[in-house]
Amino acid sequence: MSDPVSDAKRASESAWPPGGADRLLEALQADHMPDLGHVDMVGLLLDPRLGKRALVSSFGTESAVLLHYVTRIFPRIPVLFIETGRHFAETLAYRDQLARRLDLNLVDVRPDPATVAAEDPHHRLAHEDPNMCCLLRKTFPLADALDGFDTWISGRKRFQASTRAALPAIERDGAHLKVNPLAFWTKTDIDAYFTAHRLPRHPLEAAGFRSIGCEPCTRAVRPGEDARAGRWADNPEKTECGIHLGPDGRFVRRRPA
């Protein structure tokens, strides 16, 4: 009997590297979201062609919605949290609160301590070279943590920033598929879900933080700004930490032989 996961992998591999047709991605889109009026997100998340799944969460201001939504479908899905060592204390407390409240299968993902000690001994890298800081503390650790998974689930949404206005619900991310279940949700949808399920809010949200990353690179958002305007505010050309780079596979590290 044919194995749908194996068949899907073979179809994907035959369309790799990027540039050719991605038959698996096209089939999933056709089956579960042929257009914006017909989006079956639960069906997509349950589709066996996604293979082994992980959920990646920053435990930011809107993370509780994604965590609740996905874990009602997959109660024991691994929830990967990139513990950079530079988070706000409030974020770590919120992580622990949600882990207890939602009974999460939480996995803390940490950078290699020897590499961090060698490259950032005085914790100045966030200010001197924020791209390298994100690579060492986020991108490389997540790449390692995603080994063995076929698909990862992200909480990105179109309304968060102009740079995410065309965000798809499912996309290719290097060798992985990536699903953005809340891509088409609005801020009103998010707030309504918080209320309906009585989910706790991030403690920094009341202080004007709408998108929260590491403490050295995050400030409160001013009136009229995008939700993500407080991220790397002193570096206008930097808008992402590097874990969301799309199908070209940039920042993929070569492993030692």
PDB file of N, CA, C and O in Angstrom, residues 136-204:
ATOM      1  N   LEU A 136      23.562  33.508  15.196  1.00  0.00           N
ATOM      2  CA  LEU A 136      24.136  32.661  16.235  1.00  0.00           C
ATOM      3  C   LEU A 136      23.104  32.208  17.250  1.00  0.00           C
ATOM      4  O   LEU A 136      23.141  31.069  17.708  1.00  0.00           O
ATOM      5  N   ARG A 137      22.190  33.116  17.608  1.00  0.00           N
ATOM      6  CA  ARG A 137      21.276  32.831  18.713  1.00  0.00           C
ATOM      7  C   ARG A 137      19.928  32.283  18.272  1.00  0.00           C
ATOM      8  O   ARG A 137      19.217  31.692  19.092  1.00  0.00           O
ATOM      9  N   LYS A 138      19.556  32.498  16.995  1.00  0.00           N
ATOM     10  CA  LYS A 138      18.233  32.061  16.542  1.00  0.00           C
ATOM     11  C   LYS A 138      18.288  31.121  15.339  1.00  0.00           C
ATOM     12  O   LYS A 138      17.796  29.990  15.390  1.00  0.00           O
ATOM     13  N   THR A 139      18.865  31.612  14.237  1.00  0.00           N
ATOM     14  CA  THR A 139      18.750  30.883  12.979  1.00  0.00           C
ATOM     15  C   THR A 139      19.439  29.526  13.026  1.00  0.00           C
ATOM     16  O   THR A 139      18.847  28.504  12.666  1.00  0.00           O
ATOM     17  N   PHE A 140      20.688  29.505  13.452  1.00  0.00           N
ATOM     18  CA  PHE A 140      21.402  28.234  13.496  1.00  0.00           C
ATOM     19  C   PHE A 140      20.799  27.264  14.507  1.00  0.00           C
ATOM     20  O   PHE A 140      20.611  26.081  14.197  1.00  0.00           O
ATOM     21  N   PRO A 141      20.465  27.699  15.738  1.00  0.00           N
ATOM     22  CA  PRO A 141      19.842  26.762  16.681  1.00  0.00           C
ATOM     23  C   PRO A 141      18.514  26.196  16.171  1.00  0.00           C
ATOM     24  O   PRO A 141      18.237  25.013  16.357  1.00  0.00           O
ATOM     25  N   LEU A 142      17.699  27.051  15.531  1.00  0.00           N
ATOM     26  CA  LEU A 142      16.432  26.540  15.019  1.00  0.00           C
ATOM     27  C   LEU A 142      16.664  25.549  13.887  1.00  0.00           C
ATOM     28  O   LEU A 142      15.976  24.524  13.807  1.00  0.00           O
ATOM     29  N   ALA A 143      17.625  25.832  13.005  1.00  0.00           N
ATOM     30  CA  ALA A 143      17.931  24.894  11.921  1.00  0.00           C
ATOM     31  C   ALA A 143      18.290  23.527  12.491  1.00  0.00           C
ATOM     32  O   ALA A 143      17.851  22.489  11.979  1.00  0.00           O
ATOM     33  N   ASP A 144      19.069  23.499  13.555  1.00  0.00           N
ATOM     34  CA  ASP A 144      19.410  22.225  14.190  1.00  0.00           C
ATOM     35  C   ASP A 144      18.177  21.556  14.791  1.00  0.00           C
ATOM     36  O   ASP A 144      17.976  20.346  14.665  1.00  0.00           O
ATOM     37  N   ALA A 145      17.343  22.365  15.474  1.00  0.00           N
ATOM     38  CA  ALA A 145      16.167  21.810  16.158  1.00  0.00           C
ATOM     39  C   ALA A 145      15.155  21.236  15.182  1.00  0.00           C
ATOM     40  O   ALA A 145      14.399  20.317  15.525  1.00  0.00           O
ATOM     41  N   LEU A 146      15.121  21.779  13.962  1.00  0.00           N
ATOM     42  CA  LEU A 146      14.153  21.316  12.971  1.00  0.00           C
ATOM     43  C   LEU A 146      14.614  20.069  12.222  1.00  0.00           C
ATOM     44  O   LEU A 146      13.862  19.529  11.409  1.00  0.00           O
ATOM     45  N   ASP A 147      15.825  19.623  12.475  1.00  0.00           N
ATOM     46  CA  ASP A 147      16.267  18.346  11.890  1.00  0.00           C
ATOM     47  C   ASP A 147      15.291  17.238  12.305  1.00  0.00           C
ATOM     48  O   ASP A 147      14.941  17.113  13.475  1.00  0.00           O
ATOM     49  N   GLY A 148      14.852  16.454  11.356  1.00  0.00           N
ATOM     50  CA  GLY A 148      13.923  15.372  11.670  1.00  0.00           C
ATOM     51  C   GLY A 148      12.468  15.767  11.516  1.00  0.00           C
ATOM     52  O   GLY A 148      11.590  14.907  11.598  1.00  0.00           O
ATOM     53  N   PHE A 149      12.191  17.061  11.310  1.00  0.00           N
ATOM     54  CA  PHE A 149      10.829  17.516  11.053  1.00  0.00           C
ATOM     55  C   PHE A 149      10.682  17.827   9.567  1.00  0.00           C
ATOM     56  O   PHE A 149      11.628  18.252   8.899  1.00  0.00           O
ATOM     57  N   ASP A 150       9.466  17.644   9.064  1.00  0.00           N
ATOM     58  CA  ASP A 150       9.175  17.939   7.670  1.00  0.00           C
ATOM     59  C   ASP A 150       8.510  19.299   7.499  1.00  0.00           C
ATOM     60  O   ASP A 150       8.682  19.952   6.468  1.00  0.00           O
ATOM     61  N   THR A 151       7.751  19.703   8.515  1.00  0.00           N
ATOM     62  CA  THR A 151       6.958  20.934   8.440  1.00  0.00           C
ATOM     63  C   THR A 151       7.054  21.668   9.762  1.00  0.00           C
ATOM     64  O   THR A 151       7.026  21.035  10.822  1.00  0.00           O
ATOM     65  N   TRP A 152       7.168  23.000   9.691  1.00  0.00           N
ATOM     66  CA  TRP A 152       7.048  23.763  10.932  1.00  0.00           C
ATOM     67  C   TRP A 152       5.965  24.809  10.798  1.00  0.00           C
ATOM     68  O   TRP A 152       5.637  25.270   9.701  1.00  0.00           O
ATOM     69  N   ILE A 153       5.376  25.142  11.940  1.00  0.00           N
ATOM     70  CA  ILE A 153       4.202  26.007  12.002  1.00  0.00           C
ATOM     71  C   ILE A 153       4.597  27.318  12.655  1.00  0.00           C
ATOM     72  O   ILE A 153       5.212  27.343  13.720  1.00  0.00           O
ATOM     73  N   SER A 154       4.239  28.412  12.011  1.00  0.00           N
ATOM     74  CA  SER A 154       4.639  29.759  12.421  1.00  0.00           C
ATOM     75  C   SER A 154       3.415  30.601  12.739  1.00  0.00           C
ATOM     76  O   SER A 154       2.318  30.342  12.234  1.00  0.00           O
ATOM     77  N   GLY A 155       3.602  31.643  13.527  1.00  0.00           N
ATOM     78  CA  GLY A 155       2.498  32.522  13.907  1.00  0.00           C
ATOM     79  C   GLY A 155       2.422  33.820  13.134  1.00  0.00           C
ATOM     80  O   GLY A 155       1.702  34.739  13.531  1.00  0.00           O
ATOM     81  N   ARG A 156       3.141  33.926  12.014  1.00  0.00           N
ATOM     82  CA  ARG A 156       3.126  35.180  11.264  1.00  0.00           C
ATOM     83  C   ARG A 156       1.748  35.480  10.673  1.00  0.00           C
ATOM     84  O   ARG A 156       0.994  34.584  10.330  1.00  0.00           O
ATOM     85  N   LYS A 157       1.470  36.793  10.515  1.00  0.00           N
ATOM     86  CA  LYS A 157       0.179  37.243   9.982  1.00  0.00           C
ATOM     87  C   LYS A 157       0.399  38.415   9.045  1.00  0.00           C
ATOM     88  O   LYS A 157       1.344  39.195   9.222  1.00  0.00           O
ATOM     89  N   ARG A 158      -0.490  38.562   8.088  1.00  0.00           N
ATOM     90  CA  ARG A 158      -0.351  39.630   7.098  1.00  0.00           C
ATOM     91  C   ARG A 158      -0.455  41.020   7.715  1.00  0.00           C
ATOM     92  O   ARG A 158       0.217  41.953   7.271  1.00  0.00           O
ATOM     93  N   PHE A 159      -1.297  41.185   8.710  1.00  0.00           N
ATOM     94  CA  PHE A 159      -1.540  42.531   9.224  1.00  0.00           C
ATOM     95  C   PHE A 159      -0.386  43.074  10.058  1.00  0.00           C
ATOM     96  O   PHE A 159      -0.352  44.269  10.369  1.00  0.00           O
ATOM     97  N   GLN A 160       0.577  42.245  10.416  1.00  0.00           N
ATOM     98  CA  GLN A 160       1.606  42.664  11.358  1.00  0.00           C
ATOM     99  C   GLN A 160       2.518  43.752  10.814  1.00  0.00           C
ATOM    100  O   GLN A 160       3.029  44.563  11.581  1.00  0.00           O
ATOM    101  N   ALA A 161       2.769  43.748   9.517  1.00  0.00           N
ATOM    102  CA  ALA A 161       3.677  44.731   8.938  1.00  0.00           C
ATOM    103  C   ALA A 161       3.512  44.735   7.427  1.00  0.00           C
ATOM    104  O   ALA A 161       3.047  43.751   6.839  1.00  0.00           O
ATOM    105  N   SER A 162       3.893  45.828   6.799  1.00  0.00           N
ATOM    106  CA  SER A 162       3.807  45.924   5.347  1.00  0.00           C
ATOM    107  C   SER A 162       4.672  44.869   4.666  1.00  0.00           C
ATOM    108  O   SER A 162       4.355  44.407   3.562  1.00  0.00           O
ATOM    109  N   THR A 163       5.754  44.458   5.319  1.00  0.00           N
ATOM    110  CA  THR A 163       6.634  43.443   4.739  1.00  0.00           C
ATOM    111  C   THR A 163       6.001  42.059   4.740  1.00  0.00           C
ATOM    112  O   THR A 163       6.537  41.138   4.121  1.00  0.00           O
ATOM    113  N   ARG A 164       4.862  41.890   5.444  1.00  0.00           N
ATOM    114  CA  ARG A 164       4.193  40.594   5.490  1.00  0.00           C
ATOM    115  C   ARG A 164       2.828  40.625   4.811  1.00  0.00           C
ATOM    116  O   ARG A 164       2.039  39.699   4.948  1.00  0.00           O
ATOM    117  N   ALA A 165       2.569  41.672   4.025  1.00  0.00           N
ATOM    118  CA  ALA A 165       1.234  41.876   3.461  1.00  0.00           C
ATOM    119  C   ALA A 165       0.816  40.778   2.484  1.00  0.00           C
ATOM    120  O   ALA A 165      -0.380  40.544   2.293  1.00  0.00           O
ATOM    121  N   ALA A 166       1.769  40.112   1.862  1.00  0.00           N
ATOM    122  CA  ALA A 166       1.453  39.055   0.897  1.00  0.00           C
ATOM    123  C   ALA A 166       1.790  37.675   1.432  1.00  0.00           C
ATOM    124  O   ALA A 166       1.933  36.720   0.664  1.00  0.00           O
ATOM    125  N   LEU A 167       1.894  37.539   2.733  1.00  0.00           N
ATOM    126  CA  LEU A 167       2.283  36.269   3.350  1.00  0.00           C
ATOM    127  C   LEU A 167       1.329  35.138   2.952  1.00  0.00           C
ATOM    128  O   LEU A 167       0.117  35.259   3.109  1.00  0.00           O
ATOM    129  N   PRO A 168       1.846  34.005   2.450  1.00  0.00           N
ATOM    130  CA  PRO A 168       0.976  32.868   2.138  1.00  0.00           C
ATOM    131  C   PRO A 168       0.688  32.038   3.379  1.00  0.00           C
ATOM    132  O   PRO A 168       1.405  32.109   4.375  1.00  0.00           O
ATOM    133  N   ALA A 169      -0.344  31.232   3.301  1.00  0.00           N
ATOM    134  CA  ALA A 169      -0.679  30.354   4.420  1.00  0.00           C
ATOM    135  C   ALA A 169       0.207  29.125   4.465  1.00  0.00           C
ATOM    136  O   ALA A 169       0.407  28.538   5.525  1.00  0.00           O
ATOM    137  N   ILE A 170       0.741  28.726   3.325  1.00  0.00           N
ATOM    138  CA  ILE A 170       1.691  27.617   3.277  1.00  0.00           C
ATOM    139  C   ILE A 170       2.764  27.982   2.266  1.00  0.00           C
ATOM    140  O   ILE A 170       2.470  28.548   1.203  1.00  0.00           O
ATOM    141  N   GLU A 171       4.005  27.691   2.621  1.00  0.00           N
ATOM    142  CA  GLU A 171       5.121  28.081   1.779  1.00  0.00           C
ATOM    143  C   GLU A 171       6.256  27.082   1.947  1.00  0.00           C
ATOM    144  O   GLU A 171       6.233  26.226   2.828  1.00  0.00           O
ATOM    145  N   ARG A 172       7.250  27.224   1.109  1.00  0.00           N
ATOM    146  CA  ARG A 172       8.454  26.420   1.208  1.00  0.00           C
ATOM    147  C   ARG A 172       9.497  27.217   1.980  1.00  0.00           C
ATOM    148  O   ARG A 172       9.679  28.407   1.760  1.00  0.00           O
ATOM    149  N   ASP A 173      10.178  26.559   2.909  1.00  0.00           N
ATOM    150  CA  ASP A 173      11.228  27.190   3.703  1.00  0.00           C
ATOM    151  C   ASP A 173      12.438  26.264   3.659  1.00  0.00           C
ATOM    152  O   ASP A 173      12.566  25.364   4.474  1.00  0.00           O
ATOM    153  N   GLY A 174      13.284  26.472   2.678  1.00  0.00           N
ATOM    154  CA  GLY A 174      14.384  25.548   2.484  1.00  0.00           C
ATOM    155  C   GLY A 174      13.842  24.160   2.187  1.00  0.00           C
ATOM    156  O   GLY A 174      12.971  23.974   1.337  1.00  0.00           O
ATOM    157  N   ALA A 175      14.321  23.161   2.919  1.00  0.00           N
ATOM    158  CA  ALA A 175      13.869  21.780   2.715  1.00  0.00           C
ATOM    159  C   ALA A 175      12.558  21.487   3.427  1.00  0.00           C
ATOM    160  O   ALA A 175      11.998  20.406   3.265  1.00  0.00           O
ATOM    161  N   HIS A 176      12.074  22.430   4.230  1.00  0.00           N
ATOM    162  CA  HIS A 176      10.843  22.222   4.995  1.00  0.00           C
ATOM    163  C   HIS A 176       9.661  22.916   4.326  1.00  0.00           C
ATOM    164  O   HIS A 176       9.819  23.886   3.593  1.00  0.00           O
ATOM    165  N   LEU A 177       8.472  22.431   4.657  1.00  0.00           N
ATOM    166  CA  LEU A 177       7.261  23.202   4.441  1.00  0.00           C
ATOM    167  C   LEU A 177       7.021  24.044   5.682  1.00  0.00           C
ATOM    168  O   LEU A 177       7.408  23.662   6.791  1.00  0.00           O
ATOM    169  N   LYS A 178       6.384  25.190   5.484  1.00  0.00           N
ATOM    170  CA  LYS A 178       6.033  26.040   6.627  1.00  0.00           C
ATOM    171  C   LYS A 178       4.577  26.463   6.477  1.00  0.00           C
ATOM    172  O   LYS A 178       4.158  26.918   5.412  1.00  0.00           O
ATOM    173  N   VAL A 179       3.814  26.292   7.544  1.00  0.00           N
ATOM    174  CA  VAL A 179       2.404  26.654   7.553  1.00  0.00           C
ATOM    175  C   VAL A 179       2.218  27.844   8.488  1.00  0.00           C
ATOM    176  O   VAL A 179       2.737  27.858   9.610  1.00  0.00           O
ATOM    177  N   ASN A 180       1.491  28.844   7.996  1.00  0.00           N
ATOM    178  CA  ASN A 180       1.159  30.041   8.774  1.00  0.00           C
ATOM    179  C   ASN A 180      -0.355  30.056   8.985  1.00  0.00           C
ATOM    180  O   ASN A 180      -1.087  30.705   8.226  1.00  0.00           O
ATOM    181  N   PRO A 181      -0.871  29.340   9.989  1.00  0.00           N
ATOM    182  CA  PRO A 181      -2.319  29.159  10.113  1.00  0.00           C
ATOM    183  C   PRO A 181      -3.099  30.461  10.303  1.00  0.00           C
ATOM    184  O   PRO A 181      -4.281  30.526   9.951  1.00  0.00           O
ATOM    185  N   LEU A 182      -2.454  31.492  10.848  1.00  0.00           N
ATOM    186  CA  LEU A 182      -3.146  32.741  11.133  1.00  0.00           C
ATOM    187  C   LEU A 182      -2.837  33.822  10.106  1.00  0.00           C
ATOM    188  O   LEU A 182      -3.101  35.002  10.343  1.00  0.00           O
ATOM    189  N   ALA A 183      -2.292  33.437   8.967  1.00  0.00           N
ATOM    190  CA  ALA A 183      -1.838  34.412   7.976  1.00  0.00           C
ATOM    191  C   ALA A 183      -2.929  35.412   7.603  1.00  0.00           C
ATOM    192  O   ALA A 183      -2.656  36.610   7.449  1.00  0.00           O
ATOM    193  N   PHE A 184      -4.169  34.952   7.478  1.00  0.00           N
ATOM    194  CA  PHE A 184      -5.247  35.805   7.002  1.00  0.00           C
ATOM    195  C   PHE A 184      -6.075  36.414   8.137  1.00  0.00           C
ATOM    196  O   PHE A 184      -7.058  37.115   7.882  1.00  0.00           O
ATOM    197  N   TRP A 185      -5.714  36.120   9.382  1.00  0.00           N
ATOM    198  CA  TRP A 185      -6.443  36.678  10.508  1.00  0.00           C
ATOM    199  C   TRP A 185      -6.161  38.169  10.639  1.00  0.00           C
ATOM    200  O   TRP A 185      -5.077  38.649  10.277  1.00  0.00           O
ATOM    201  N   THR A 186      -7.139  38.903  11.193  1.00  0.00           N
ATOM    202  CA  THR A 186      -6.968  40.328  11.472  1.00  0.00           C
ATOM    203  C   THR A 186      -6.703  40.523  12.962  1.00  0.00           C
ATOM    204  O   THR A 186      -6.842  39.589  13.762  1.00  0.00           O
ATOM    205  N   LYS A 187      -6.318  41.741  13.320  1.00  0.00           N
ATOM    206  CA  LYS A 187      -6.115  42.044  14.739  1.00  0.00           C
ATOM    207  C   LYS A 187      -7.423  41.822  15.511  1.00  0.00           C
ATOM    208  O   LYS A 187      -7.408  41.339  16.648  1.00  0.00           O
ATOM    209  N   THR A 188      -8.553  42.139  14.892  1.00  0.00           N
ATOM    210  CA  THR A 188      -9.844  41.908  15.533  1.00  0.00           C
ATOM    211  C   THR A 188     -10.074  40.427  15.784  1.00  0.00           C
ATOM    212  O   THR A 188     -10.571  40.026  16.842  1.00  0.00           O
ATOM    213  N   ASP A 189      -9.711  39.584  14.818  1.00  0.00           N
ATOM    214  CA  ASP A 189      -9.838  38.137  14.987  1.00  0.00           C
ATOM    215  C   ASP A 189      -8.991  37.648  16.170  1.00  0.00           C
ATOM    216  O   ASP A 189      -9.448  36.819  16.974  1.00  0.00           O
ATOM    217  N   ILE A 190      -7.765  38.151  16.252  1.00  0.00           N
ATOM    218  CA  ILE A 190      -6.862  37.750  17.335  1.00  0.00           C
ATOM    219  C   ILE A 190      -7.451  38.136  18.681  1.00  0.00           C
ATOM    220  O   ILE A 190      -7.511  37.320  19.626  1.00  0.00           O
ATOM    221  N   ASP A 191      -7.896  39.378  18.800  1.00  0.00           N
ATOM    222  CA  ASP A 191      -8.447  39.855  20.072  1.00  0.00           C
ATOM    223  C   ASP A 191      -9.695  39.066  20.465  1.00  0.00           C
ATOM    224  O   ASP A 191      -9.895  38.734  21.643  1.00  0.00           O
ATOM    225  N   ALA A 192     -10.530  38.754  19.476  1.00  0.00           N
ATOM    226  CA  ALA A 192     -11.751  37.992  19.760  1.00  0.00           C
ATOM    227  C   ALA A 192     -11.412  36.588  20.255  1.00  0.00           C
ATOM    228  O   ALA A 192     -12.081  36.051  21.152  1.00  0.00           O
ATOM    229  N   TYR A 193     -10.364  35.992  19.697  1.00  0.00           N
ATOM    230  CA  TYR A 193      -9.969  34.643  20.117  1.00  0.00           C
ATOM    231  C   TYR A 193      -9.431  34.675  21.548  1.00  0.00           C
ATOM    232  O   TYR A 193      -9.735  33.781  22.358  1.00  0.00           O
ATOM    233  N   PHE A 194      -8.632  35.688  21.875  1.00  0.00           N
ATOM    234  CA  PHE A 194      -8.163  35.846  23.251  1.00  0.00           C
ATOM    235  C   PHE A 194      -9.347  35.882  24.218  1.00  0.00           C
ATOM    236  O   PHE A 194      -9.348  35.208  25.255  1.00  0.00           O
ATOM    237  N   THR A 195     -10.357  36.676  23.868  1.00  0.00           N
ATOM    238  CA  THR A 195     -11.515  36.841  24.743  1.00  0.00           C
ATOM    239  C   THR A 195     -12.328  35.549  24.839  1.00  0.00           C
ATOM    240  O   THR A 195     -12.706  35.113  25.934  1.00  0.00           O
ATOM    241  N   ALA A 196     -12.583  34.924  23.688  1.00  0.00           N
ATOM    242  CA  ALA A 196     -13.428  33.725  23.664  1.00  0.00           C
ATOM    243  C   ALA A 196     -12.824  32.590  24.482  1.00  0.00           C
ATOM    244  O   ALA A 196     -13.555  31.828  25.129  1.00  0.00           O
ATOM    245  N   HIS A 197     -11.500  32.493  24.490  1.00  0.00           N
ATOM    246  CA  HIS A 197     -10.840  31.372  25.177  1.00  0.00           C
ATOM    247  C   HIS A 197     -10.147  31.798  26.468  1.00  0.00           C
ATOM    248  O   HIS A 197      -9.438  30.999  27.086  1.00  0.00           O
ATOM    249  N   ARG A 198     -10.373  33.034  26.856  1.00  0.00           N
ATOM    250  CA  ARG A 198      -9.848  33.568  28.116  1.00  0.00           C
ATOM    251  C   ARG A 198      -8.343  33.328  28.260  1.00  0.00           C
ATOM    252  O   ARG A 198      -7.856  32.853  29.297  1.00  0.00           O
ATOM    253  N   LEU A 199      -7.640  33.668  27.211  1.00  0.00           N
ATOM    254  CA  LEU A 199      -6.194  33.465  27.202  1.00  0.00           C
ATOM    255  C   LEU A 199      -5.478  34.655  27.839  1.00  0.00           C
ATOM    256  O   LEU A 199      -5.874  35.802  27.617  1.00  0.00           O
ATOM    257  N   PRO A 200      -4.436  34.409  28.593  1.00  0.00           N
ATOM    258  CA  PRO A 200      -3.711  35.512  29.226  1.00  0.00           C
ATOM    259  C   PRO A 200      -2.881  36.287  28.208  1.00  0.00           C
ATOM    260  O   PRO A 200      -2.394  35.729  27.219  1.00  0.00           O
ATOM    261  N   ARG A 201      -2.718  37.573  28.457  1.00  0.00           N
ATOM    262  CA  ARG A 201      -1.930  38.445  27.588  1.00  0.00           C
ATOM    263  C   ARG A 201      -0.491  38.536  28.074  1.00  0.00           C
ATOM    264  O   ARG A 201      -0.202  38.361  29.261  1.00  0.00           O
ATOM    265  N   HIS A 202       0.406  38.831  27.125  1.00  0.00           N
ATOM    266  CA  HIS A 202       1.806  39.045  27.486  1.00  0.00           C
ATOM    267  C   HIS A 202       1.884  40.269  28.400  1.00  0.00           C
ATOM    268  O   HIS A 202       1.279  41.310  28.109  1.00  0.00           O
ATOM    269  N   PRO A 203       2.603  40.203  29.513  1.00  0.00           N
ATOM    270  CA  PRO A 203       2.626  41.309  30.461  1.00  0.00           C
ATOM    271  C   PRO A 203       3.185  42.612  29.895  1.00  0.00           C
ATOM    272  O   PRO A 203       2.874  43.691  30.434  1.00  0.00           O
ATOM    273  N   LEU A 204       3.969  42.574  28.819  1.00  0.00           N
ATOM    274  CA  LEU A 204       4.522  43.808  28.250  1.00  0.00           C
ATOM    275  C   LEU A 204       3.589  44.485  27.256  1.00  0.00           C
ATOM    276  O   LEU A 204       3.821  45.626  26.856  1.00  0.00           O
TER     277      LEU A 204
END
